[in-house]
Amino acid sequence: MLPVQIFICNPATKSWLPIPYPKQIKRYPYADDVIMLLAYYHGPDDYMVLNFQRPYPPSSLYYTCEYYKPNEGSWKKMERRFFTGGREIKFNMLVYDNGIIHLMSNQFPVRQRNSHLYAPCIVSCNLENDTTTTLKLPRGAKKSRIDFFFSEVGIFKWGKVSSSAESSICFVRLRKSVFTIWALTDYESSRWKRILKIRIKGMGLREKDPVVTGFAVVNGDLLIFSTERGLYSYGLTEENYMVLEKICEHRCGSSIVCFTPYKDTLHPCGPEGASLLC
């Protein structure tokens, strides 16, 4: 068998960095699920690679977790395994804030109300003390399990990006052409504050029957969303609250649009990074 190599590559900066093989993959090379994610934090050079792995059997709700910081040069393992809260996790929806990883569970409806799987949730993992907790979603976000199943949802960073003391996470729900946004105000009680609820037609778009194809909250205070024809921003705080701006038109049509913050594309791969030969 050929040796497997892992590296980080940033096409925007034309750089790449080989990284060591995760210890857990060496130990369990045939594990059911192996997920690797990037998380950005603090300064422009700070990021980490997260490796989640679910050992056999596949039905296990616990993942082992390792994280790698290029500035430190080695993998570190969480002593306690990462508990998913009873549901499958959307690993493509990650928010890192104040040393805590936040991941969204799936939305699949469960028949039995008394089941521990009944309510979708946000799972948070503190890398500093190896603790995993579940956060309840805003009360108004899941009045009907079927209605919530057909909603488009997302979690994003909320608050001043430059200040970790004033940052949190927010939860966005799009259902029947209505945006509703909540900000988390208290971790222990899973208390949320509703920031916005508005029908898309009430935002001031000049499009006829706009259909949203993607959305994100960027800079901690700005809703960015795309329709089949254009890209827009909508203010969520202070003087820009509920102010709509058209950014541009596009030709993506009905394709699903994903957003990556521009700042994240400028991250160097690390002190040992090399230039791509292209």
XYZ file of N, CA and C in Angstrom:
834
model
N 0.845 -1.195 0.000
C 0.000 0.000 0.000
C 0.885 1.251 0.000
N 0.559 2.193 -0.881
C 1.336 3.417 -0.964
C 1.121 4.276 0.283
N 2.154 4.951 0.753
C 1.977 5.814 1.925
C 1.031 6.971 1.613
N 0.203 7.303 2.593
C -0.759 8.389 2.429
C -0.165 9.661 3.014
N -0.237 10.727 2.251
C 0.255 12.016 2.717
C -0.910 12.987 2.857
N -0.821 13.855 3.836
C -1.843 14.869 4.058
C -1.179 16.236 3.996
N -1.816 17.155 3.307
C -1.272 18.502 3.242
C -2.409 19.509 3.151
N -2.090 20.742 3.519
C -3.018 21.862 3.426
C -2.617 22.688 2.220
N -3.589 23.072 1.426
C -3.306 23.850 0.229
C -4.254 25.042 0.162
N -3.716 26.211 -0.096
C -4.521 27.416 -0.287
C -4.265 27.953 -1.690
N -5.173 27.690 -2.639
C -4.969 28.174 -4.011
C -4.907 29.695 -4.104
N -5.595 30.404 -3.178
C -5.618 31.870 -3.240
C -4.236 32.463 -2.992
N -3.475 31.862 -2.072
C -2.127 32.353 -1.780
C -1.052 31.516 -2.473
N -1.481 30.503 -3.239
C -0.569 29.613 -3.967
C 0.489 29.022 -3.035
N 0.009 28.462 -1.929
C 0.924 27.865 -0.963
C 0.368 26.537 -0.464
N 1.265 25.691 0.044
C 0.832 24.411 0.589
C 1.757 24.009 1.728
N 1.271 23.106 2.577
C 2.017 22.689 3.760
C 1.728 21.225 4.068
N 2.738 20.340 4.005
C 2.525 18.951 4.445
C 2.368 18.917 5.960
N 1.459 18.085 6.447
C 1.257 17.959 7.893
C 1.356 16.491 8.286
N 1.688 16.209 9.547
C 1.815 14.819 9.994
C 0.493 14.062 9.877
N 0.620 12.761 9.787
C -0.556 11.901 9.726
C -1.199 11.856 11.110
N -2.532 12.028 11.212
C -3.190 11.990 12.528
C -2.976 10.658 13.235
N -2.756 10.734 14.543
C -2.492 9.524 15.317
C -3.673 8.564 15.300
N -4.889 9.105 15.361
C -6.061 8.245 15.431
C -6.278 7.455 14.153
N -5.950 8.041 13.007
C -6.091 7.304 11.749
C -5.071 6.175 11.690
N -3.890 6.412 12.236
C -2.896 5.341 12.300
C -3.387 4.195 13.177
N -4.075 4.570 14.261
C -4.535 3.553 15.209
C -5.750 2.805 14.685
N -6.673 3.545 14.035
C -7.893 2.931 13.490
C -7.986 3.231 11.991
N -7.167 2.589 11.174
C -7.152 2.916 9.740
C -8.435 2.554 9.012
N -9.261 1.682 9.609
C -10.489 1.262 8.936
C -11.727 1.756 9.672
N -11.613 2.861 10.366
C -12.760 3.426 11.080
C -13.848 3.829 10.091
N -15.084 3.896 10.593
C -16.234 4.141 9.718
C -16.208 5.536 9.107
N -16.054 6.556 9.907
C -16.099 7.934 9.427
C -14.828 8.669 9.812
N -14.254 9.390 8.857
C -13.119 10.263 9.127
C -13.441 11.618 8.508
N -13.514 12.650 9.334
C -13.866 13.987 8.858
C -12.767 14.952 9.245
N -12.300 15.746 8.286
C -11.302 16.776 8.564
C -11.876 18.139 8.215
N -11.692 19.096 9.125
C -12.236 20.433 8.952
C -11.187 21.473 9.302
N -11.382 22.683 8.776
C -10.537 23.818 9.127
C -11.318 24.775 10.015
N -10.656 25.322 11.021
C -11.277 26.326 11.891
C -10.317 27.497 12.027
N -10.828 28.716 11.828
C -10.015 29.922 11.911
C -10.314 30.655 13.211
N -9.300 31.296 13.774
C -9.499 32.001 15.037
C -8.424 33.062 15.222
N -8.740 34.042 16.068
C -7.808 35.102 16.469
C -7.180 35.810 15.259
N -5.845 35.777 15.161
C -5.135 36.540 14.146
C -5.175 35.910 12.774
N -4.580 36.592 11.786
C -4.628 36.122 10.405
C -3.843 34.837 10.170
N -2.894 34.514 11.052
C -2.080 33.319 10.853
C -2.568 32.123 11.663
N -3.671 32.272 12.385
C -4.098 31.235 13.314
C -5.253 30.417 12.749
N -5.028 29.140 12.617
C -6.087 28.221 12.221
C -5.703 26.836 12.723
N -6.637 25.934 12.689
C -6.346 24.565 13.097
C -7.059 23.590 12.172
N -6.513 22.394 12.107
C -7.143 21.299 11.372
C -7.767 20.368 12.399
N -9.024 20.058 12.236
C -9.742 19.170 13.151
C -9.961 17.827 12.481
N -9.701 16.770 13.203
C -9.919 15.419 12.699
C -10.910 14.701 13.604
N -12.112 14.464 13.099
C -13.122 13.700 13.820
C -13.177 12.298 13.230
N -13.181 11.304 14.107
C -13.198 9.924 13.643
C -14.128 9.103 14.519
N -15.029 8.375 13.868
C -15.960 7.532 14.615
C -15.496 6.082 14.506
N -15.011 5.516 15.603
C -14.545 4.130 15.572
C -15.707 3.162 15.368
N -15.374 1.934 15.109
C -16.382 0.884 14.967
C -17.047 0.641 16.334
N -18.397 0.384 16.395
C -19.322 0.204 15.267
C -19.812 1.523 14.702
N -20.337 1.522 13.469
C -20.797 2.747 12.820
C -21.925 3.446 13.563
N -22.674 2.723 14.385
C -23.805 3.312 15.102
C -23.368 4.140 16.309
N -22.075 4.155 16.602
C -21.586 4.901 17.755
C -21.865 6.391 17.600
N -22.277 7.037 18.693
C -22.566 8.467 18.683
C -21.399 9.276 19.244
N -20.265 8.620 19.433
C -19.088 9.287 19.981
C -17.974 9.303 18.936
N -17.351 10.444 18.786
C -16.215 10.593 17.883
C -14.965 10.898 18.701
N -13.843 10.372 18.258
C -12.575 10.851 18.787
C -12.226 12.134 18.032
N -11.525 13.026 18.688
C -11.210 14.318 18.074
C -9.751 14.666 18.320
N -9.053 15.009 17.250
C -7.698 15.530 17.324
C -7.667 16.890 16.631
N -6.754 17.737 17.047
C -6.610 19.009 16.345
C -5.126 19.330 16.163
N -4.840 19.953 15.044
C -3.463 20.254 14.657
C -3.324 21.747 14.385
N -2.373 22.387 15.073
C -2.078 23.795 14.849
C -0.695 23.894 14.198
N -0.617 24.475 12.991
C 0.673 24.545 12.296
C 1.769 25.217 13.106
N 1.411 26.208 13.923
C 2.436 26.890 14.724
C 3.028 25.983 15.797
N 2.279 24.935 16.191
C 2.773 23.999 17.200
C 3.378 22.758 16.561
N 2.880 22.374 15.385
C 3.498 21.299 14.618
C 3.172 19.889 15.044
N 2.145 19.679 15.883
C 1.812 18.315 16.301
C 0.315 18.198 16.566
N -0.177 16.960 16.492
C -1.583 16.690 16.766
C -1.810 16.541 18.269
N -2.930 17.077 18.742
C -3.332 16.900 20.135
C -4.701 16.233 20.165
N -4.858 15.308 21.075
C -6.107 14.551 21.155
C -6.923 14.992 22.370
N -8.232 15.141 22.162
C -9.123 15.381 23.292
C -9.191 14.117 24.133
N -9.056 14.263 25.442
C -9.081 13.102 26.317
C -10.455 12.436 26.308
N -11.491 13.251 26.253
C -12.850 12.707 26.201
C -13.339 12.712 24.764
N -14.121 11.693 24.439
C -14.646 11.615 23.082
C -15.770 12.621 22.869
N -15.926 13.017 21.633
C -16.900 14.034 21.249
C -18.271 13.386 21.076
N -19.244 13.796 21.925
C -20.596 13.235 21.878
C -21.463 14.081 20.954
N -22.146 13.443 20.025
C -22.909 14.169 19.010
C -24.288 14.589 19.481
N -24.675 14.242 20.707
C -25.984 14.641 21.207
C -27.102 13.718 20.794
N -26.786 12.605 20.172
C -27.812 11.636 19.797
C -28.216 11.683 18.345
N -27.851 12.735 17.634
C -28.194 12.871 16.224
C -26.929 12.898 15.364
N -27.119 12.686 14.068
C -26.006 12.866 13.151
C -25.678 14.358 13.068
N -24.417 14.656 12.807
C -23.941 16.033 12.815
C -23.640 16.507 11.396
N -23.967 17.774 11.129
C -23.601 18.397 9.860
C -22.192 18.969 9.998
N -21.216 18.196 9.585
C -19.839 18.642 9.763
C -19.444 19.744 8.781
N -20.307 20.030 7.820
C -20.017 21.126 6.891
C -20.493 22.472 7.429
N -20.961 22.493 8.668
C -21.489 23.721 9.271
C -20.805 23.924 10.617
N -19.624 24.556 10.608
C -18.809 24.693 11.815
C -18.577 26.164 12.134
N -18.697 26.510 13.412
C -18.359 27.854 13.890
C -17.416 27.702 15.078
N -16.271 28.383 15.025
C -15.306 28.358 16.127
C -15.332 29.714 16.815
N -15.628 29.717 18.119
C -15.736 30.975 18.852
C -15.277 30.783 20.288
N -14.336 31.619 20.723
C -13.848 31.598 22.109
C -13.372 30.216 22.559
N -12.646 29.519 21.693
C -12.111 28.213 22.047
C -13.108 27.079 21.986
N -14.297 27.344 21.451
C -15.357 26.337 21.410
C -15.783 26.084 19.970
N -15.883 24.814 19.607
C -16.371 24.414 18.292
C -17.880 24.227 18.371
N -18.603 24.770 17.413
C -20.057 24.609 17.355
C -20.430 23.898 16.060
N -21.252 22.866 16.181
C -21.713 22.106 15.027
C -23.219 21.906 15.117
N -23.873 21.890 13.981
C -25.330 21.748 13.922
C -25.699 20.291 13.688
N -26.755 19.826 14.378
C -27.241 18.464 14.149
C -28.102 18.441 12.894
N -28.492 17.234 12.472
C -29.405 17.154 11.337
C -30.813 17.554 11.768
N -31.719 17.644 10.790
C -33.076 18.119 11.053
C -34.117 17.027 10.863
N -33.673 15.791 10.688
C -34.604 14.713 10.352
C -35.644 14.547 11.456
N -36.942 14.521 11.099
C -37.992 14.429 12.122
C -38.020 13.070 12.806
N -38.244 13.072 14.115
C -38.352 11.851 14.916
C -39.758 11.780 15.486
N -40.364 10.613 15.416
C -41.771 10.489 15.800
C -41.994 10.632 17.303
N -41.165 10.010 18.095
C -41.401 9.966 19.533
C -40.878 11.230 20.210
N -41.797 11.985 20.817
C -41.417 13.242 21.457
C -40.504 13.017 22.659
N -40.664 11.888 23.357
C -39.851 11.639 24.540
C -38.489 11.046 24.201
N -38.196 10.879 22.928
C -36.904 10.342 22.524
C -35.817 11.397 22.703
N -34.614 10.960 23.109
C -33.502 11.898 23.252
C -33.044 12.421 21.893
N -33.529 11.797 20.817
C -33.196 12.245 19.476
C -34.198 13.256 18.929
N -35.256 13.548 19.706
C -36.391 14.292 19.162
C -35.999 15.682 18.663
N -35.334 16.452 19.475
C -35.086 17.855 19.142
C -33.727 18.045 18.473
N -33.686 18.684 17.303
C -32.400 19.086 16.726
C -31.693 20.043 17.682
N -30.389 20.133 17.580
C -29.640 20.954 18.534
C -28.327 21.417 17.923
N -27.619 22.234 18.678
C -26.256 22.623 18.348
C -25.336 21.967 19.365
N -24.308 21.298 18.897
C -23.354 20.640 19.782
C -22.110 21.515 19.882
N -21.691 21.807 21.113
C -20.491 22.615 21.314
C -19.418 21.788 22.008
N -18.196 21.992 21.576
C -17.068 21.224 22.099
C -15.965 22.193 22.511
N -15.632 22.195 23.803
C -14.600 23.071 24.338
C -13.258 22.347 24.291
N -12.349 22.832 23.461
C -11.062 22.162 23.299
C -10.143 22.360 24.491
N -10.420 23.374 25.307
C -9.539 23.664 26.437
C -9.783 22.740 27.619
N -11.043 22.354 27.854
C -11.322 21.471 28.996
C -11.976 20.150 28.595
N -11.996 19.864 27.282
C -12.491 18.571 26.782
C -13.943 18.293 27.171
N -14.782 19.291 27.156
C -16.188 19.074 27.491
C -17.064 19.292 26.259
N -18.118 18.492 26.175
C -19.081 18.604 25.089
C -20.457 18.861 25.674
N -21.145 19.855 25.158
C -22.492 20.167 25.623
C -23.403 20.366 24.418
N -24.710 20.306 24.671
C -25.682 20.558 23.614
C -26.450 21.835 23.931
N -26.656 22.642 22.928
C -27.409 23.881 23.065
C -28.765 23.711 22.394
N -29.812 24.077 23.103
C -31.142 24.024 22.511
C -31.287 25.136 21.480
N -32.046 24.850 20.442
C -32.312 25.863 19.435
C -33.348 26.855 19.958
N -33.435 28.036 19.353
C -34.454 29.000 19.777
C -35.847 28.383 19.750
N -36.656 28.753 20.726
C -37.982 28.146 20.866
C -38.831 28.325 19.608
N -38.769 29.471 19.004
C -39.594 29.722 17.824
C -39.067 29.103 16.551
N -37.898 28.459 16.627
C -37.288 27.921 15.405
C -37.837 26.562 15.016
N -38.440 25.847 15.957
C -38.851 24.467 15.698
C -40.225 24.172 16.292
N -41.198 25.041 16.030
C -42.542 24.810 16.537
C -43.130 23.522 15.978
N -42.833 23.235 14.723
C -43.301 22.013 14.074
C -42.103 21.258 13.542
N -41.968 19.982 13.888
C -40.805 19.204 13.449
C -40.789 19.039 11.935
N -41.985 18.899 11.313
C -42.042 18.769 9.864
C -41.686 20.097 9.209
N -42.211 21.179 9.757
C -41.910 22.509 9.233
C -40.421 22.799 9.342
N -39.815 22.410 10.470
C -38.386 22.641 10.667
C -37.561 21.787 9.711
N -38.042 20.582 9.414
C -37.327 19.685 8.504
C -37.174 20.320 7.125
N -38.181 21.074 6.699
C -38.146 21.695 5.380
C -37.561 23.110 5.414
N -37.032 23.519 6.543
C -36.394 24.833 6.643
C -34.932 24.738 6.218
N -34.399 25.838 5.730
C -32.966 25.960 5.498
C -32.384 26.693 6.701
N -31.390 26.104 7.330
C -30.846 26.681 8.560
C -29.330 26.776 8.476
N -28.769 27.604 9.357
C -27.326 27.732 9.428
C -26.903 28.397 10.724
N -25.689 28.108 11.182
C -25.115 28.785 12.343
C -23.873 29.540 11.887
N -23.685 30.726 12.462
C -22.601 31.600 12.044
C -22.078 32.373 13.252
N -20.912 32.983 13.080
C -20.348 33.810 14.140
C -21.140 35.109 14.244
N -21.331 35.583 15.485
C -22.120 36.782 15.728
C -21.348 37.745 16.617
N -21.444 39.037 16.339
C -20.787 40.041 17.166
C -19.498 40.529 16.549
N -18.772 41.351 17.297
C -17.550 41.952 16.793
C -16.489 40.889 16.548
N -16.043 40.819 15.301
C -15.049 39.815 14.933
C -13.724 40.070 15.630
N -13.397 41.337 15.883
C -12.115 41.696 16.495
C -12.090 41.511 18.001
N -13.236 41.229 18.615
C -13.311 41.116 20.074
C -13.947 39.788 20.459
N -13.148 38.884 21.040
C -13.682 37.589 21.456
C -14.645 37.732 22.624
N -14.476 38.803 23.427
C -15.341 38.996 24.590
C -16.764 39.366 24.181
N -16.920 39.945 23.007
C -18.234 40.395 22.560
C -18.793 39.539 21.432
N -18.209 38.388 21.187
C -18.666 37.537 20.096
C -19.483 36.369 20.628
N -20.299 35.821 19.761
C -21.139 34.677 20.101
C -21.457 33.946 18.802
N -22.578 33.245 18.758
C -23.020 32.606 17.529
C -24.458 33.034 17.255
N -24.870 32.898 16.011
C -26.257 33.182 15.659
C -26.827 32.018 14.860
N -28.141 31.920 14.871
C -28.859 30.854 14.175
C -29.798 31.500 13.163
N -29.700 31.071 11.910
C -30.513 31.637 10.835
C -31.433 30.556 10.284
N -32.696 30.922 10.127
C -33.673 30.006 9.550
C -34.376 30.692 8.383
N -34.470 29.971 7.263
C -35.219 30.446 6.104
C -36.310 29.433 5.801
N -37.549 29.880 5.887
C -38.694 29.003 5.648
C -39.822 29.810 5.018
N -40.324 29.316 3.907
C -41.425 29.975 3.199
C -41.112 31.447 2.931
N -39.883 31.683 2.455
C -39.431 33.029 2.062
C -39.399 34.012 3.225
N -39.181 33.513 4.440
C -39.063 34.373 5.620
C -37.735 34.088 6.320
N -36.927 35.132 6.511
C -35.693 35.021 7.281
C -35.990 35.307 8.753
N -35.502 34.422 9.644
C -35.545 34.682 11.077
C -34.149 34.426 11.637
N -33.650 35.373 12.429
C -32.287 35.279 12.949
C -32.301 35.496 14.458
N -31.631 34.596 15.183
C -31.486 34.708 16.630
C -30.001 34.760 16.987
N -29.654 35.465 18.062
C -28.288 35.486 18.593
C -28.282 34.824 19.963
N -27.276 33.998 20.224
C -27.158 33.320 21.515
C -26.648 34.307 22.563
N -27.393 34.464 23.653
C -27.018 35.427 24.699
C -26.550 34.766 25.986
N -26.898 33.491 26.202
C -26.480 32.798 27.422
C -26.281 31.311 27.129
N -25.069 30.833 27.378
C -24.740 29.441 27.078
C -25.451 28.462 28.001
N -25.385 28.721 29.298
C -25.872 27.746 30.272
C -27.360 27.465 30.121
N -28.129 28.488 29.816
C -29.578 28.312 29.696
C -30.044 28.202 28.254
N -29.108 28.221 27.299
C -29.455 28.217 25.868
C -30.463 29.320 25.560
N -30.166 30.514 26.030
C -31.079 31.639 25.830
C -30.699 32.387 24.548
N -31.722 32.650 23.729
C -31.522 33.330 22.461
C -32.327 34.628 22.412
N -31.827 35.568 21.625
C -32.547 36.818 21.381
C -32.822 36.927 19.887
N -34.097 37.149 19.544
C -34.419 37.271 18.129
C -33.963 38.631 17.609
N -33.177 38.599 16.545
C -32.619 39.810 15.957
C -33.481 40.325 14.809
N -34.042 39.398 14.044
C -34.752 39.805 12.835
C -35.747 38.734 12.420
N -36.889 39.178 11.928
C -37.837 38.304 11.244
C -38.478 39.121 10.142
N -38.255 38.719 8.906
C -38.752 39.516 7.790
C -38.969 38.641 6.558
N -40.029 38.934 5.840
C -40.301 38.265 4.573
C -39.383 38.860 3.504
N -38.904 38.016 2.603
C -37.951 38.468 1.593
C -38.516 39.617 0.766
N -39.794 39.532 0.429
C -40.406 40.608 -0.354
C -40.440 41.919 0.421
N -40.379 41.846 1.741
C -40.395 43.052 2.559
C -39.037 43.696 2.731
N -37.984 43.099 2.164
C -36.641 43.648 2.292
C -36.382 44.790 1.316
N -37.206 44.912 0.310
C -37.010 45.985 -0.664
C -36.383 45.547 -1.963
N -36.317 44.239 -2.228
C -35.768 43.761 -3.489
C -36.676 44.179 -4.644
N -36.059 44.494 -5.762
C -36.819 44.870 -6.946
C -37.095 43.674 -7.856
N -36.589 42.520 -7.477
C -36.853 41.315 -8.258
C -38.296 40.859 -8.052
N -38.842 40.226 -9.058
C -40.180 39.666 -8.957
C -40.070 38.220 -8.502
N -40.755 37.883 -7.416
C -40.756 36.529 -6.854
C -39.336 35.998 -6.645
N -38.516 36.673 -5.837
C -37.134 36.223 -5.620
C -37.071 34.885 -4.887
N -36.129 34.056 -5.296
C -35.884 32.760 -4.666
C -34.460 32.761 -4.125
N -34.305 32.556 -2.817
C -32.982 32.576 -2.192
C -32.253 31.267 -2.474
N -31.010 31.365 -2.938
C -30.214 30.185 -3.274
C -29.035 29.981 -2.330
N -28.841 30.878 -1.381
C -27.765 30.725 -0.410
C -27.709 31.928 0.513
N -27.186 31.718 1.735
C -27.087 32.835 2.680
C -26.002 32.554 3.704
N -25.531 33.625 4.337
C -24.531 33.519 5.404
C -24.515 34.829 6.169
N -24.079 34.776 7.421
C -23.824 35.982 8.205
C -22.316 36.183 8.235
N -21.845 37.339 7.776
C -20.412 37.629 7.720
C -20.109 38.854 8.577
N -18.858 38.952 9.008
C -18.397 40.064 9.857
C -19.193 40.185 11.145
N -19.951 39.161 11.488
C -20.685 39.154 12.744
C -21.915 40.021 12.786
N -22.259 40.702 11.672
C -23.406 41.612 11.739
C -24.072 41.876 10.397
N -23.758 41.091 9.382
C -24.273 41.367 8.045
C -24.776 40.081 7.398
N -26.041 40.087 6.989
C -26.617 38.950 6.280
C -26.331 39.099 4.791
N -25.655 38.114 4.226
C -25.402 38.064 2.787
C -26.272 36.954 2.207
N -26.989 37.254 1.141
C -27.798 36.200 0.522
C -27.847 36.394 -0.988
N -28.043 35.293 -1.673
C -28.128 35.320 -3.132
C -29.505 34.852 -3.573
N -29.978 35.432 -4.659
C -31.183 34.960 -5.328
C -30.756 34.351 -6.659
N -31.709 33.990 -7.483
C -31.360 33.415 -8.778
C -30.733 34.446 -9.713
N -30.808 35.719 -9.336
C -30.288 36.768 -10.218
C -29.226 37.657 -9.584
N -29.298 37.861 -8.271
C -28.393 38.829 -7.667
C -27.869 38.434 -6.308
N -26.917 39.240 -5.824
C -26.302 39.048 -4.511
C -26.560 40.307 -3.687
N -27.002 40.120 -2.423
C -27.432 41.248 -1.600
C -26.832 41.159 -0.202
N -26.774 42.321 0.471
C -26.427 42.376 1.890
C -27.566 43.050 2.634
N -27.735 42.667 3.915
C -28.821 43.215 4.735
C -28.289 43.419 6.139
N -28.287 44.668 6.594
C -27.715 44.994 7.892
C -28.510 44.433 9.054
N -27.797 44.012 10.101
C -28.444 43.392 11.259
C -28.230 44.157 12.559
N -27.379 45.178 12.553
C -27.095 45.901 13.797
C -26.953 47.397 13.548
N -27.178 48.152 14.590
C -26.907 49.584 14.681
C -27.419 50.365 13.478
N -26.574 51.247 12.925
C -27.051 52.163 11.894
C -27.383 51.460 10.578
N -26.869 50.263 10.370
C -27.156 49.537 9.130
C -28.306 48.550 9.276
N -29.002 48.617 10.399
C -30.071 47.647 10.650
C -31.161 47.746 9.583
N -31.446 46.617 8.955
C -32.482 46.478 7.939
C -32.221 47.357 6.713
N -30.945 47.622 6.440
C -30.567 48.365 5.235
C -30.137 47.368 4.164
N -30.821 47.382 3.033
C -30.533 46.466 1.930
C -29.602 47.125 0.924
N -28.588 46.381 0.484
C -27.709 46.843 -0.585
C -27.527 45.725 -1.597
N -27.629 46.073 -2.855
C -27.367 45.097 -3.910
C -25.880 45.106 -4.216
N -25.248 43.947 -4.094
C -23.808 43.853 -4.312
C -23.496 43.694 -5.792
N -24.167 42.765 -6.438
C -23.919 42.525 -7.857
C -24.967 41.571 -8.410
N -24.931 41.384 -9.712
C -25.723 40.344 -10.362
C -24.806 39.167 -10.668
N -25.389 38.005 -10.896
C -24.583 36.827 -11.203
C -25.325 35.932 -12.190
N -24.641 34.897 -12.628
C -25.221 33.973 -13.603
C -25.311 32.554 -13.050
N -25.406 32.446 -11.734
C -25.479 31.116 -11.114
C -26.873 30.511 -11.221
N -27.868 31.337 -11.499
C -29.225 30.824 -11.639
C -29.728 30.193 -10.356
N -30.302 29.003 -10.485
C -30.883 28.311 -9.334
C -29.882 27.440 -8.589
N -28.612 27.458 -8.994
C -27.595 26.655 -8.309
C -27.423 27.139 -6.872
N -27.154 26.198 -5.967
C -26.920 26.562 -4.571
C -25.608 27.335 -4.460
N -25.651 28.463 -3.779
C -24.481 29.332 -3.639
C -23.933 29.215 -2.222
N -22.621 29.002 -2.105
C -21.949 28.942 -0.802
C -21.004 30.135 -0.683
N -20.799 30.592 0.547
C -19.983 31.780 0.776
C -18.767 31.435 1.631
N -17.609 32.012 1.258
C -16.392 31.906 2.050
C -15.879 33.313 2.328
N -15.724 33.703 3.600
C -15.221 35.046 3.897
C -13.879 35.297 3.221
N -13.712 36.476 2.645
C -12.499 36.812 1.904
C -11.260 36.704 2.787
N -11.385 37.109 4.050
C -10.239 37.084 4.957
C -9.699 35.669 5.119
N -10.591 34.679 5.144
C -10.154 33.298 5.329
C -9.310 32.807 4.161
N -9.526 33.359 2.968
C -8.756 32.911 1.805
C -7.329 33.439 1.830
N -7.029 34.384 2.722
C -5.695 34.982 2.781
C -4.801 34.321 3.819
N -5.304 33.317 4.532
C -4.500 32.655 5.553
C -3.286 31.969 4.925
N -2.088 32.257 5.439
C -0.931 31.464 5.015
C -1.035 30.061 5.594
N -0.404 29.112 4.953
C -0.519 27.727 5.409
C 0.263 27.461 6.688
N 1.264 28.259 6.979
C 2.047 28.044 8.187
C 3.490 28.446 7.980
N 4.286 28.438 9.059
C 5.682 28.886 8.957
C 6.529 28.030 8.027
N 6.141 26.772 7.827
C 6.907 25.879 6.959
C 6.259 25.722 5.590
N 5.294 26.569 5.279
C 4.586 26.466 4.006
C 5.488 26.766 2.822
N 5.172 26.145 1.686
C 5.948 26.335 0.463
C 5.038 26.832 -0.649
N 5.642 27.417 -1.678
C 4.871 27.944 -2.801
C 4.510 26.830 -3.769
N 3.313 26.952 -4.347
C 2.897 26.006 -5.376
C 3.633 26.310 -6.675
N 4.008 25.272 -7.379
C 4.708 25.442 -8.651
C 3.687 25.550 -9.771
N 3.062 26.711 -9.878
C 2.068 26.916 -10.932
C 2.023 28.386 -11.330
